[in-house]
Every structure is written in C-alpha cells, then in structure tokens.
mmCIF file of C-alpha atoms in Angstrom:
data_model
loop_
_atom_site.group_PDB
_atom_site.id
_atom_site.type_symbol
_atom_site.label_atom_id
_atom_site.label_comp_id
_atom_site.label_asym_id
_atom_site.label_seq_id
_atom_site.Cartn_x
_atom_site.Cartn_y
_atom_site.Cartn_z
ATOM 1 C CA UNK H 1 -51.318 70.694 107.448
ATOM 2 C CA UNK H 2 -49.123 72.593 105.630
ATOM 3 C CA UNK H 3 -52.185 74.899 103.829
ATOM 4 C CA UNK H 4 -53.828 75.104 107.358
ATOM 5 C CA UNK H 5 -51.234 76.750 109.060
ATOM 6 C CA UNK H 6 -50.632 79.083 106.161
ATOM 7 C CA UNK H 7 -54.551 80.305 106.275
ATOM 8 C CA UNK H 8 -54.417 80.476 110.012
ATOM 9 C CA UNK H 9 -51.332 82.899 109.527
ATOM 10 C CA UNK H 10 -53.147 84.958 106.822
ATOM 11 C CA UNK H 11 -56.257 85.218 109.060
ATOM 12 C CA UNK H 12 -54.282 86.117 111.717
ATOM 13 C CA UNK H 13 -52.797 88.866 109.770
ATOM 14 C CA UNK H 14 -55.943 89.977 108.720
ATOM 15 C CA UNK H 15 -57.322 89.990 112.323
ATOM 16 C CA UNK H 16 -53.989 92.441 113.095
ATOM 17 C CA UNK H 17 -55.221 95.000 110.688
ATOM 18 C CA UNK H 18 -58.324 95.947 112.296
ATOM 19 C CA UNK H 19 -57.956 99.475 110.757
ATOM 20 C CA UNK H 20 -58.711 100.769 107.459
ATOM 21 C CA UNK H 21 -56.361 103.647 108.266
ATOM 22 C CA UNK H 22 -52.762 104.130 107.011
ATOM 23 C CA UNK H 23 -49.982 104.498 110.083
ATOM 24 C CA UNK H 24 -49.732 108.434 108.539
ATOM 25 C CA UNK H 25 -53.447 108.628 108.053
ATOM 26 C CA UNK H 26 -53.788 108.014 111.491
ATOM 27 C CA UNK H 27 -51.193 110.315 112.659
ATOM 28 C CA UNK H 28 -52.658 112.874 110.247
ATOM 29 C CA UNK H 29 -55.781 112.230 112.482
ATOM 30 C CA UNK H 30 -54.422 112.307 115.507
ATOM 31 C CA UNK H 31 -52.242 115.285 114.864
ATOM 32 C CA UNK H 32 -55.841 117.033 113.868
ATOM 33 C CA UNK H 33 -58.026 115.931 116.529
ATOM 34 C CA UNK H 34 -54.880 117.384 119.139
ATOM 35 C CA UNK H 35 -54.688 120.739 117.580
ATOM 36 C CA UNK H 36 -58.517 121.248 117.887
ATOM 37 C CA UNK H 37 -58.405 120.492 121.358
ATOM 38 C CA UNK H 38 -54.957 122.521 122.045
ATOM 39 C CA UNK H 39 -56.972 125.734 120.364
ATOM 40 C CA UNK H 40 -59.445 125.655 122.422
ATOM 41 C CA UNK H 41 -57.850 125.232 125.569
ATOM 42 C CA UNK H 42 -55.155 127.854 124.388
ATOM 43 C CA UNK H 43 -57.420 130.363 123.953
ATOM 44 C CA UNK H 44 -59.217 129.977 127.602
ATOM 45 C CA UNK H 45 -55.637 130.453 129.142
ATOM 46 C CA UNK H 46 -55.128 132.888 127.105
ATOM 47 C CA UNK H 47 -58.397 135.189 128.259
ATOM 48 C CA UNK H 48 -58.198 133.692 131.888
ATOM 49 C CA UNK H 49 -54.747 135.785 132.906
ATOM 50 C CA UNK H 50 -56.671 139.102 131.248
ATOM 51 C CA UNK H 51 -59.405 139.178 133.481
ATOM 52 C CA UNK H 52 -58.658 141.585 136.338
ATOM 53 C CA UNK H 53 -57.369 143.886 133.593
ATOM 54 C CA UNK H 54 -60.451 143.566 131.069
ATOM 55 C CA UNK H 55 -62.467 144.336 134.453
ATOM 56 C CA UNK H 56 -60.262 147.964 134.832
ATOM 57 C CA UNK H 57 -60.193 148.654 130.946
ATOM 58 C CA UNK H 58 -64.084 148.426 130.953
ATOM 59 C CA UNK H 59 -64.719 149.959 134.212
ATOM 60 C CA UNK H 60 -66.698 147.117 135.179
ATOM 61 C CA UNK H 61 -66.540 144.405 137.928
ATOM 62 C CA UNK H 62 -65.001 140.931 138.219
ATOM 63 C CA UNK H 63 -68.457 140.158 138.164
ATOM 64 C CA UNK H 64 -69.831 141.323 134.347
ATOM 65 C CA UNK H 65 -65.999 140.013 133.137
ATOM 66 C CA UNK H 66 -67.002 136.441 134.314
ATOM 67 C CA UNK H 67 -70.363 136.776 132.273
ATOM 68 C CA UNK H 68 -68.449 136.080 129.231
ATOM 69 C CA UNK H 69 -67.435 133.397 130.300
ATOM 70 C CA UNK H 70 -70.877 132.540 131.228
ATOM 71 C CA UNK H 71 -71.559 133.289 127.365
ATOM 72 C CA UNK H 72 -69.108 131.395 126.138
ATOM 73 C CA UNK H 73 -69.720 128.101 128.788
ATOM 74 C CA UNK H 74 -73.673 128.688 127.243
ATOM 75 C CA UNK H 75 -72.401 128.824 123.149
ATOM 76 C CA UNK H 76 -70.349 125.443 124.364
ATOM 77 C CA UNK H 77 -73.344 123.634 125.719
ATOM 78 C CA UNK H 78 -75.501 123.752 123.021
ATOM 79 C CA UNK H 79 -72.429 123.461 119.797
ATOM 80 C CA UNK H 80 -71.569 119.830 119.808
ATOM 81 C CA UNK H 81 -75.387 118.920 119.577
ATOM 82 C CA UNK H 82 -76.001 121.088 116.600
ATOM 83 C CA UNK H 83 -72.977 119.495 114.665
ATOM 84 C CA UNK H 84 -74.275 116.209 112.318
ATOM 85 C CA UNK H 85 -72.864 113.542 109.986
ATOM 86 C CA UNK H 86 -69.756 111.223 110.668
ATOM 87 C CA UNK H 87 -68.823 110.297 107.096
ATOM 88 C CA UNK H 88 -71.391 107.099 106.212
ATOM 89 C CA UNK H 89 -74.168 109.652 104.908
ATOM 90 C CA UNK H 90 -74.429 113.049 104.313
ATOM 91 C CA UNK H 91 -75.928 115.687 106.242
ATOM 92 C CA UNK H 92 -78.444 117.958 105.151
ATOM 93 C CA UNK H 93 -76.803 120.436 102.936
ATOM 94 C CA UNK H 94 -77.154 123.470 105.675
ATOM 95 C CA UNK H 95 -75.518 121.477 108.263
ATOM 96 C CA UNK H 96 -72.811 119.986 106.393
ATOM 97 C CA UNK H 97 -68.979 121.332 106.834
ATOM 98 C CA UNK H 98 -66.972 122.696 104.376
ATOM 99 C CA UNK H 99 -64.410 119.922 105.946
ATOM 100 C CA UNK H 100 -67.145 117.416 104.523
ATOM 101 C CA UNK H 101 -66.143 118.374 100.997
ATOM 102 C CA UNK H 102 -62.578 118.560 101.611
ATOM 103 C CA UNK H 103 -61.876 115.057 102.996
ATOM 104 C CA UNK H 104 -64.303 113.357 100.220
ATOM 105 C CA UNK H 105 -67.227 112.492 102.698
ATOM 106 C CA UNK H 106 -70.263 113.807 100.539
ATOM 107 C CA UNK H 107 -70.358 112.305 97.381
ATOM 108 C CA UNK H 108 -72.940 111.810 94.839
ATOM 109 C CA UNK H 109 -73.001 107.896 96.024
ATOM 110 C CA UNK H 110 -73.707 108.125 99.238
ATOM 111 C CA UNK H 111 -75.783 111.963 99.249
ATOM 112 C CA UNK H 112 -79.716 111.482 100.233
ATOM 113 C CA UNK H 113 -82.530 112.889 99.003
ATOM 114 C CA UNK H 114 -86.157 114.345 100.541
ATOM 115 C CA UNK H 115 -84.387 116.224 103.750
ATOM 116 C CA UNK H 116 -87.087 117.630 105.172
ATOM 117 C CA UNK H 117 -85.715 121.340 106.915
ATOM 118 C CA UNK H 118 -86.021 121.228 110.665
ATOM 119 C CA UNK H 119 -83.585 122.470 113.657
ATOM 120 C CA UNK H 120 -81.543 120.391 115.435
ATOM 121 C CA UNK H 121 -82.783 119.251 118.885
ATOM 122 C CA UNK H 122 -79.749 119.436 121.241
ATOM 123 C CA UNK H 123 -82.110 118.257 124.200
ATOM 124 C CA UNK H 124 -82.240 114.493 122.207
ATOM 125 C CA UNK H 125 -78.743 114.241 123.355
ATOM 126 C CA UNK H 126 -80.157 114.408 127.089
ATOM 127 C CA UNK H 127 -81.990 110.907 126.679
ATOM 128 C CA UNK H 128 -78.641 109.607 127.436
ATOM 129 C CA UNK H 129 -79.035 111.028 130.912
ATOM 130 C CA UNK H 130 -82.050 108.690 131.462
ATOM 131 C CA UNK H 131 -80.263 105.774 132.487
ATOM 132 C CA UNK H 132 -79.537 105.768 135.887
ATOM 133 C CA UNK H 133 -75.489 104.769 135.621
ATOM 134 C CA UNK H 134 -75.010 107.355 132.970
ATOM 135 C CA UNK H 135 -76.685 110.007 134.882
ATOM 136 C CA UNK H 136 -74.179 109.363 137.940
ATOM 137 C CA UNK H 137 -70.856 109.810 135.990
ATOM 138 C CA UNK H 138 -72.292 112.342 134.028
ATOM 139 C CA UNK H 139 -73.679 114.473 137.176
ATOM 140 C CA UNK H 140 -70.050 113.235 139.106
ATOM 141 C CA UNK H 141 -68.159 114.713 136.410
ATOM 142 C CA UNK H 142 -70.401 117.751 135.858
ATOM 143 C CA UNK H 143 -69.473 118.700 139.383
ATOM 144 C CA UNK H 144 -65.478 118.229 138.910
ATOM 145 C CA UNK H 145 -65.933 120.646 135.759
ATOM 146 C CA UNK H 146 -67.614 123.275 137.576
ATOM 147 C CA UNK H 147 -64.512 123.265 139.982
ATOM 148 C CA UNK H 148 -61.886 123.335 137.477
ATOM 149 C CA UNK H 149 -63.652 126.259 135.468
ATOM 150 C CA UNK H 150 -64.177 128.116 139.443
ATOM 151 C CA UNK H 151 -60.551 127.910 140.044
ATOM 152 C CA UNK H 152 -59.231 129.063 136.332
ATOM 153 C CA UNK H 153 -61.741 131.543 136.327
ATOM 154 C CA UNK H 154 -60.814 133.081 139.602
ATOM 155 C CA UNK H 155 -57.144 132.414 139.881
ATOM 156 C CA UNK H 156 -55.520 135.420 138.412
ATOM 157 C CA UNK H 157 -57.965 137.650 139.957
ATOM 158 C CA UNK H 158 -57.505 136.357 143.222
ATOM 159 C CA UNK H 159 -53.502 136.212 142.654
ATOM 160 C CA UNK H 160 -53.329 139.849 141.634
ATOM 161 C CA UNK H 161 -55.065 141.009 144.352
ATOM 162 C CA UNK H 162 -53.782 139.206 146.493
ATOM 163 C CA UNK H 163 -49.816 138.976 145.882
ATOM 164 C CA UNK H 164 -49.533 141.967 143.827
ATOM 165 C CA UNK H 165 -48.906 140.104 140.662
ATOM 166 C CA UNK H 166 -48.308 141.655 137.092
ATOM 167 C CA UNK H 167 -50.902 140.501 134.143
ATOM 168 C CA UNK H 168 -48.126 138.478 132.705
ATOM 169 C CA UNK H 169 -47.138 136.792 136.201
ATOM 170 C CA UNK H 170 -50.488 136.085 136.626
ATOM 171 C CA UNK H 171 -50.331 134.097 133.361
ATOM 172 C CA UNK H 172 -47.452 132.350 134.924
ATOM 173 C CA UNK H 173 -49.451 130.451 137.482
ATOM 174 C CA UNK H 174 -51.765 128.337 134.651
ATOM 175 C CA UNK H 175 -48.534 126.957 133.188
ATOM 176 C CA UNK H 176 -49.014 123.828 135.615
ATOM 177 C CA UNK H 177 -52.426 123.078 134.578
ATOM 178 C CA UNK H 178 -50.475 122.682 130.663
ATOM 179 C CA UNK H 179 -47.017 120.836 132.089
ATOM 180 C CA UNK H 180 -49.569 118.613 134.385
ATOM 181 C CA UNK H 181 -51.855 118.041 130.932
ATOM 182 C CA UNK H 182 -48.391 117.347 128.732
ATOM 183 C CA UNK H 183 -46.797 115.234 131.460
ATOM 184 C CA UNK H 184 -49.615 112.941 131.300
ATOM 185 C CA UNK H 185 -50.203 112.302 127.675
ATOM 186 C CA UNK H 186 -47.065 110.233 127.978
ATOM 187 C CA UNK H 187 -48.455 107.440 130.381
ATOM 188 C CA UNK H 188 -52.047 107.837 131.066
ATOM 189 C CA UNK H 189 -53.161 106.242 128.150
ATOM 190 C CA UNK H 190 -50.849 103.112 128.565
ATOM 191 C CA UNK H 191 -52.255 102.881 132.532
ATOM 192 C CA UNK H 192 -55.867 102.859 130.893
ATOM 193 C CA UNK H 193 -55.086 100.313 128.394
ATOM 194 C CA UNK H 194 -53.002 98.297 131.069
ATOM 195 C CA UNK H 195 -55.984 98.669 133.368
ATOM 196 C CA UNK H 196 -58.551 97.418 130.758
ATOM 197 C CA UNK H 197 -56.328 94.395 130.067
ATOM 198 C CA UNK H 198 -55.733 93.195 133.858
ATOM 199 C CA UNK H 199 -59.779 93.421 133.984
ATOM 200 C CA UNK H 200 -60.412 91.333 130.986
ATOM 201 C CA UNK H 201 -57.603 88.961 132.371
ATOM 202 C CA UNK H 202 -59.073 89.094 136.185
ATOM 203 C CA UNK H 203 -62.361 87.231 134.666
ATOM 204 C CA UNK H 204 -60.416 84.972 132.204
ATOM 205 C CA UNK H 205 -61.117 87.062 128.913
ATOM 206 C CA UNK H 206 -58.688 88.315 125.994
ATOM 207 C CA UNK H 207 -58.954 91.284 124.752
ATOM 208 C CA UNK H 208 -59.726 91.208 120.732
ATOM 209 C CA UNK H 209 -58.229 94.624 119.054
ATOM 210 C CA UNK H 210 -59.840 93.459 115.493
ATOM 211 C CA UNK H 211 -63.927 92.922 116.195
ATOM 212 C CA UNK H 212 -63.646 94.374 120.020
ATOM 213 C CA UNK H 213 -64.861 92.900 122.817
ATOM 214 C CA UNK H 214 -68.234 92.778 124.706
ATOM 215 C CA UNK H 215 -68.721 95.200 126.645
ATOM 216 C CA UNK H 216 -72.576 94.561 127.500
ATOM 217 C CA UNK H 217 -71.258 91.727 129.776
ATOM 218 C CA UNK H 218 -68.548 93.264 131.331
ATOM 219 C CA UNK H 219 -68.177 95.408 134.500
ATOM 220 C CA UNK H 220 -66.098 97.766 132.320
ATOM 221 C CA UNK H 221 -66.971 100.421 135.178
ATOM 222 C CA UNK H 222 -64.261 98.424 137.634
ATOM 223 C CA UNK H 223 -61.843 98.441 135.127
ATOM 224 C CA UNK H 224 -62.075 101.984 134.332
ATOM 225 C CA UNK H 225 -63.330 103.482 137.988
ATOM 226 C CA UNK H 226 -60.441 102.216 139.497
ATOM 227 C CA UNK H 227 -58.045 103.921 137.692
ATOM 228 C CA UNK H 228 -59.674 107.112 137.929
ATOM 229 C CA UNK H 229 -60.277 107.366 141.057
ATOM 230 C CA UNK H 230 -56.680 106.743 141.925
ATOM 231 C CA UNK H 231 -55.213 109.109 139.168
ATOM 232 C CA UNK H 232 -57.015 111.246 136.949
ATOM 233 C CA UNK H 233 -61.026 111.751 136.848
ATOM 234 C CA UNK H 234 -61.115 112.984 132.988
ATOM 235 C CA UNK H 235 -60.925 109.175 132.177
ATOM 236 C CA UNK H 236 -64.599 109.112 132.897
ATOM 237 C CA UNK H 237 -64.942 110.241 128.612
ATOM 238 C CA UNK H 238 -63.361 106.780 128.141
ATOM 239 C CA UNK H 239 -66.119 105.197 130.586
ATOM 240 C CA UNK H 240 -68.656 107.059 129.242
ATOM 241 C CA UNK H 241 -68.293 105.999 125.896
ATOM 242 C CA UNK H 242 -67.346 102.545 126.540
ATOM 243 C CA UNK H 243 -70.909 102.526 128.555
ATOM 244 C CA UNK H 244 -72.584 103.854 125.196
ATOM 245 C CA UNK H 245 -70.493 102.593 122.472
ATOM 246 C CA UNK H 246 -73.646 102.326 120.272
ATOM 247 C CA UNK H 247 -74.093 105.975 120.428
ATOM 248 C CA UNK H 248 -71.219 107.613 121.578
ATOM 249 C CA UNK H 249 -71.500 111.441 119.612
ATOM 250 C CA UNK H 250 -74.775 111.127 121.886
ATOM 251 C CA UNK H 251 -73.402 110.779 125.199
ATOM 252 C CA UNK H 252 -70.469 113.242 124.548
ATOM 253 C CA UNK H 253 -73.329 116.128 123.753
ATOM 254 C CA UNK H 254 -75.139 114.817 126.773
ATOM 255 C CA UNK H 255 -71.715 115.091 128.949
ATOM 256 C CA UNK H 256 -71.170 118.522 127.368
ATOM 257 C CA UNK H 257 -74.494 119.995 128.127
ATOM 258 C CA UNK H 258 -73.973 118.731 131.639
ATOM 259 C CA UNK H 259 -70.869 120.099 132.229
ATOM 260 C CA UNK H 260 -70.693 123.028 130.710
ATOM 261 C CA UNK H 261 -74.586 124.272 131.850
ATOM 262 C CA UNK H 262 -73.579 123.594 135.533
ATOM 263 C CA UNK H 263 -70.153 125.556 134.917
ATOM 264 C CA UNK H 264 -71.975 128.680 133.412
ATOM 265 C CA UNK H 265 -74.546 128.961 136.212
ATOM 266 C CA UNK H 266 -72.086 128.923 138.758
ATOM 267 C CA UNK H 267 -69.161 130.743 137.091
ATOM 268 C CA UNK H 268 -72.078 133.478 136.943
ATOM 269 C CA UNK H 269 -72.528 133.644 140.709
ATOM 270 C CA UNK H 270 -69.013 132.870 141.697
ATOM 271 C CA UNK H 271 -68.125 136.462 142.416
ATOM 272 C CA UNK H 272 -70.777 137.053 144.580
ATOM 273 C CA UNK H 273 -70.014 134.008 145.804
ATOM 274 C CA UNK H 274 -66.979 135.156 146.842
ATOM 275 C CA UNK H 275 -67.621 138.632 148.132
ATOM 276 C CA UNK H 276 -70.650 137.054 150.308
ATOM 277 C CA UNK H 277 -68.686 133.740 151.850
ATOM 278 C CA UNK H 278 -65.160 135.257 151.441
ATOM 279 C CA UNK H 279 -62.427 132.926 149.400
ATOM 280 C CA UNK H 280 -61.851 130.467 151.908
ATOM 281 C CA UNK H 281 -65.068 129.184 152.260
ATOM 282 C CA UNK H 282 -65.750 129.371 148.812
ATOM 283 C CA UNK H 283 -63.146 126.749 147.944
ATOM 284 C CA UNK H 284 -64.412 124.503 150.540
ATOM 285 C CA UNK H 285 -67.741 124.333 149.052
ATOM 286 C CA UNK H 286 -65.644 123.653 145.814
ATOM 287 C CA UNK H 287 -63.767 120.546 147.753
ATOM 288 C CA UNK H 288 -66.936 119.496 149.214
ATOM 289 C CA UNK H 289 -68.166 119.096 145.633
ATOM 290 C CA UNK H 290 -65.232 116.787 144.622
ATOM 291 C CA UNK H 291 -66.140 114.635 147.524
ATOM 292 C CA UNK H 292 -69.442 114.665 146.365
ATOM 293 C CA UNK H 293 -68.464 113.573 142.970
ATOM 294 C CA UNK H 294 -65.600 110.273 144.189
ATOM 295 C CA UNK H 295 -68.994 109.106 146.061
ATOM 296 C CA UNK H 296 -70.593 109.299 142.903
ATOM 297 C CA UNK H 297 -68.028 107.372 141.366
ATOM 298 C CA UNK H 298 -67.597 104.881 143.821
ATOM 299 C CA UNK H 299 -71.844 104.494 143.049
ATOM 300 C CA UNK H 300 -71.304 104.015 139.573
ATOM 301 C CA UNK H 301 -68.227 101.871 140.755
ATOM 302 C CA UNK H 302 -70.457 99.342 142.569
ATOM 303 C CA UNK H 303 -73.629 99.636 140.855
ATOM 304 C CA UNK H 304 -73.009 100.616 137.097
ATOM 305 C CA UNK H 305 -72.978 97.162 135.762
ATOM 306 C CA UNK H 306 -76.335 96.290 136.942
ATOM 307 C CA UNK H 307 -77.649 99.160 136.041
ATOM 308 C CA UNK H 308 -75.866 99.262 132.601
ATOM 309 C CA UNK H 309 -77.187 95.681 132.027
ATOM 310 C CA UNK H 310 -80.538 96.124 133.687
ATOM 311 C CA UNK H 311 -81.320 98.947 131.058
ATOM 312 C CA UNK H 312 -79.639 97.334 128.078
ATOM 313 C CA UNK H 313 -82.194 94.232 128.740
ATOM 314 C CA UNK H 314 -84.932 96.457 129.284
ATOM 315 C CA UNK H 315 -84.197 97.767 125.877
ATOM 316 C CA UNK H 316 -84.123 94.470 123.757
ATOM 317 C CA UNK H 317 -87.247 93.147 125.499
ATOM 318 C CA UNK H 318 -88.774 96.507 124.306
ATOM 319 C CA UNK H 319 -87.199 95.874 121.258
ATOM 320 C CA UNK H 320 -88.633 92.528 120.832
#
C-alpha cells in the first residue's frame, strides 16, 4: 500500500511538470516574446502622432502619408509566412535566423540534407481559411483590425485639425490605447483561464495541464466566445489557435494576411473616405463594421463546433 501511494505521488509529480522549461527559462521567454511585441507596437505610436507633420514637411497630403502605412500593413501581411523552423529541424540554410544559431536550435544532429531551393508560399497559410468556422473569426476579426488601424491612423490628424493640438499633444491622446493594453495584462489572462475551466466543469470535465485536453470534442468556441464578446475581442488569437492546435504558426499567418490585407486597402482609401463622406459618417461605417463582426462571432458562437467537428471528421475519413 505503502509503495502504491508513493508511485502515485511520484507520478503525480511528474504529471505537475508538464514543462521542460526552467521557471527563469520561461520568464527569459516571456520577457522576449513581450519586448518583440512592445517594439512593434512602439514604433506605430510612435509614427502615428507624426503624421499631419510628415504630410507639411513633404508637401504632400494626408493621403500619400497614409500610403506608408499602406506599405508597411502590405510588408506585414506577407512576413510571418516567409519565416520557417520552430526548433525540431532545421530550416533551409537561407531561411534560417541568426537567433537559430544563438539559442542551439541547428545542430549537426538534427540539420537535413537534399533542400531543394524554392520560395516560400505565403498563400499555403490561406488553406486555413477553408474551413468554414475559421473563415468567420478570421473575417470577424479582420474587420475589428481594420477599425482599430482607421482610428490610429486618423486620430492625430483629425485632433490637430480639429482642436488645434501640438504634434506632441497629439501624441498624448494614444496613451489610452497603452494604459488600456497594460491595465489588462493583469487580469485578462486569469478571466480566460477561469472561463476555460467553468466550461470544462459545465460538461463534467477536468482540465489536464500535463498531456492537455481534447479539444476536438469540445465546444471550446462557448468557452472562449463568451468571454470575448463581453470584454475584449483580441482573445479570438486564443480561439483561433485552440481551433487549430495542430497547426497553429498556420492559422496565425492566415489571421495576419487577413487582417492586415483588409487594413492596407482601406487605410489607403480612408482619406478620401473622409473628404467624400465627411468624419462622421465615416466612423459609422467603422461601427457598422464592429456590428458586423459580434454577428460573426455570435455565428461562430453557435455554429463553430459543428463545423469544427464536421471538418475534422471529414479529414480523418479522407485520411483513412
């Protein structure tokens, strides 16, 4: 009795650590994976604020000024397709990053041989789209980008013009978008994780932290949707991978082209946009698309499961 309580307490503690990471290796990782996205971001805000003035400096309009951004929306749609290996084998030796070599990922070991030379094909990513639940979140969130990009990119422009406002005032009026974004790092995560687990408990299930849990037979689109819907719609990268957990660098690119193709076609026209509507009824449009987008979710709300599961045994029939 004795000996079988003693190997159910060291399986137990081998079921606890389900990671192969350190505690500082993963806030090493964490700490990276934050200041990637933080640079990003920080340079955005930091171009967004200098756009009336880039406009006068050039002698140019609004108009050519949001172009750039156009360029840079287009460079960000196609990027995260082109990048390739995760650590378990090498990339091709032209696509590998010099971070590869750094952290020990190519080795002799694990390095293969024969790569035949050929481009990426960031479209592949867009097979994700193909299935019918994916294609709703992906189009639903798509839409809620295109606003948030419309309003940063237009913001200062409008706020100078409008009120008068100095460059550096101007600046002033993004800092909610980073207190809002700061704020919420401290909670939103727990409310996911709470939401998952009330969800698994609804429908009698635990929730296993060491092998995971099956999603293929769980409407993990209620226990995500609902929480989005009532607080904050970028948890839809949670749902979206959690739908595609097999392939999630996949459905990421596909999200990305999505998102950020929609945002640089209409970033391009917004402008004109503007001077043809006038600003009110611009932003209307813009709210009209956020309705449009909570329908979609409350679609994918209702229907994603069957779909999710409909396609998933389409596949292993196919398979078999």
């Amino acid at each position: 009795m004795a000996d079988e309580k003693a190997s159910n307490r060291q399986e137990a503690e081998a079921l606890e650590k389900y990671s192969v990471f350190s505690a500082a290796s993963k806030w090493c990782i964490v700490a990276m994976v934050s200041y990637a996205a933080w640079f990003s971001t920080l340079t955005s805000f930091i171009y967004y604020p200098a756009i009336h003035d880039l406009a006068q400096t050039f002698a140019v309009s609004i108009d050519k000024i949001n172009l750039t951004i156009t360029s840079y929306m287009a460079m960000a749609t196609v990027a995260p397709t082109l990048l390739v290996g995760n650590g378990s084998m090498s990339p091709p030796k032209y696509l590998r990053l010099p971070s590869s070599v750094w952290l020990g990922h190519s080795t002799e070991g694990n390095t293969t041989t024969g790569h035949m030379w050929r481009m990426p094909n960031p479209l592949r990513s867009l097979v994700i789209i193909a299935r019918k639940d994916n294609a709703v979140i992906i189009l639903a969130c798509g839409m809620l980008y295109v606003v948030y990009t419309c309003i940063n990119t237009s913001l200062s422009v409008l706020f100078i013009d409008i009120y008068k406002l100095t460059q550096w005032q101007a600046g002033l009026t993004y800092l909610p978008f980073g207190i809002g974004g700061t704020v919420s790092t401290f909670f939103s995560g727990r409310l996911l994780d709470k939401a998952y687990r009330d969800a698994r408990t609804e429908r009698g299930l635990s929730t296993n932290k060491a092998v995971g849990d099956d999603l293929d037979n769980f409407p993990i689109e209620k226990a995500r949707l609902r929480l989005c819907m009532q607080f904050d719609f970028s948890i839809y990268n949670t749902l979206l991978v959690d739908k595609n957990y097999r392939t999630p660098a996949a459905a990421q690119a596909s999200s990305n082209i999505v998102r950020c193709g929609l945002a640089a076609i209409v970033v391009s026209f917004l402008q004109k946009i503007v001077d043809k509507v006038g600003i009110g009824w611009t932003f209307t449009i813009m709210s009209g698309l956020c309705l449009v987008a909570l329908g979609l979710f409350v679609l994918d709300y209702r229907n994603g499961t069957a779909w999710r599961q409909k396609s998933t045994a389409s596949l292993s029939v196919s398979a078999d």
